[in-house]
């Protein structure tokens, strides 16, 4: 079934280099995605990490939660002003 899904996806999107896997802890700990990647038989894999501004545009609620968490962590280690400055610098 998964091989058929991969075949359909590659036909629709035009071939190699376009399968997208989530980059989560559950992904790397599971054998299924690696089996799918093996069946896809790619020559290389690319890891893409969006910028904070891209993330803010595509997933604003998750971005806000991440920024709040980052702010709290820096504030615990330093100060509220340092956390404000650090989070503001990440937004650039």
mmCIF file of C-alpha atoms in Angstrom, residues 3 6 19 21 27 31-43 45:
data_model
loop_
_atom_site.group_PDB
_atom_site.id
_atom_site.type_symbol
_atom_site.label_atom_id
_atom_site.label_comp_id
_atom_site.label_asym_id
_atom_site.label_seq_id
_atom_site.Cartn_x
_atom_site.Cartn_y
_atom_site.Cartn_z
ATOM 1 C CA UNK A 3 4.697 1.679 -2.271
ATOM 2 C CA UNK A 6 4.779 6.686 -3.120
ATOM 3 C CA UNK A 19 8.723 13.525 -0.858
ATOM 4 C CA UNK A 21 8.663 13.723 5.826
ATOM 5 C CA UNK A 27 9.506 10.321 13.009
ATOM 6 C CA UNK A 31 10.745 2.444 11.536
ATOM 7 C CA UNK A 32 7.899 3.068 9.069
ATOM 8 C CA UNK A 33 9.125 6.428 7.693
ATOM 9 C CA UNK A 34 12.633 4.993 7.200
ATOM 10 C CA UNK A 35 11.151 2.025 5.324
ATOM 11 C CA UNK A 36 9.194 4.447 3.142
ATOM 12 C CA UNK A 37 12.312 6.514 2.542
ATOM 13 C CA UNK A 38 14.187 3.352 1.586
ATOM 14 C CA UNK A 39 11.435 2.382 -0.858
ATOM 15 C CA UNK A 40 11.527 5.883 -2.347
ATOM 16 C CA UNK A 41 15.213 5.203 -3.071
ATOM 17 C CA UNK A 42 16.374 8.796 -3.090
ATOM 18 C CA UNK A 43 19.984 9.630 -3.881
ATOM 19 C CA UNK A 45 17.939 13.735 1.617
#
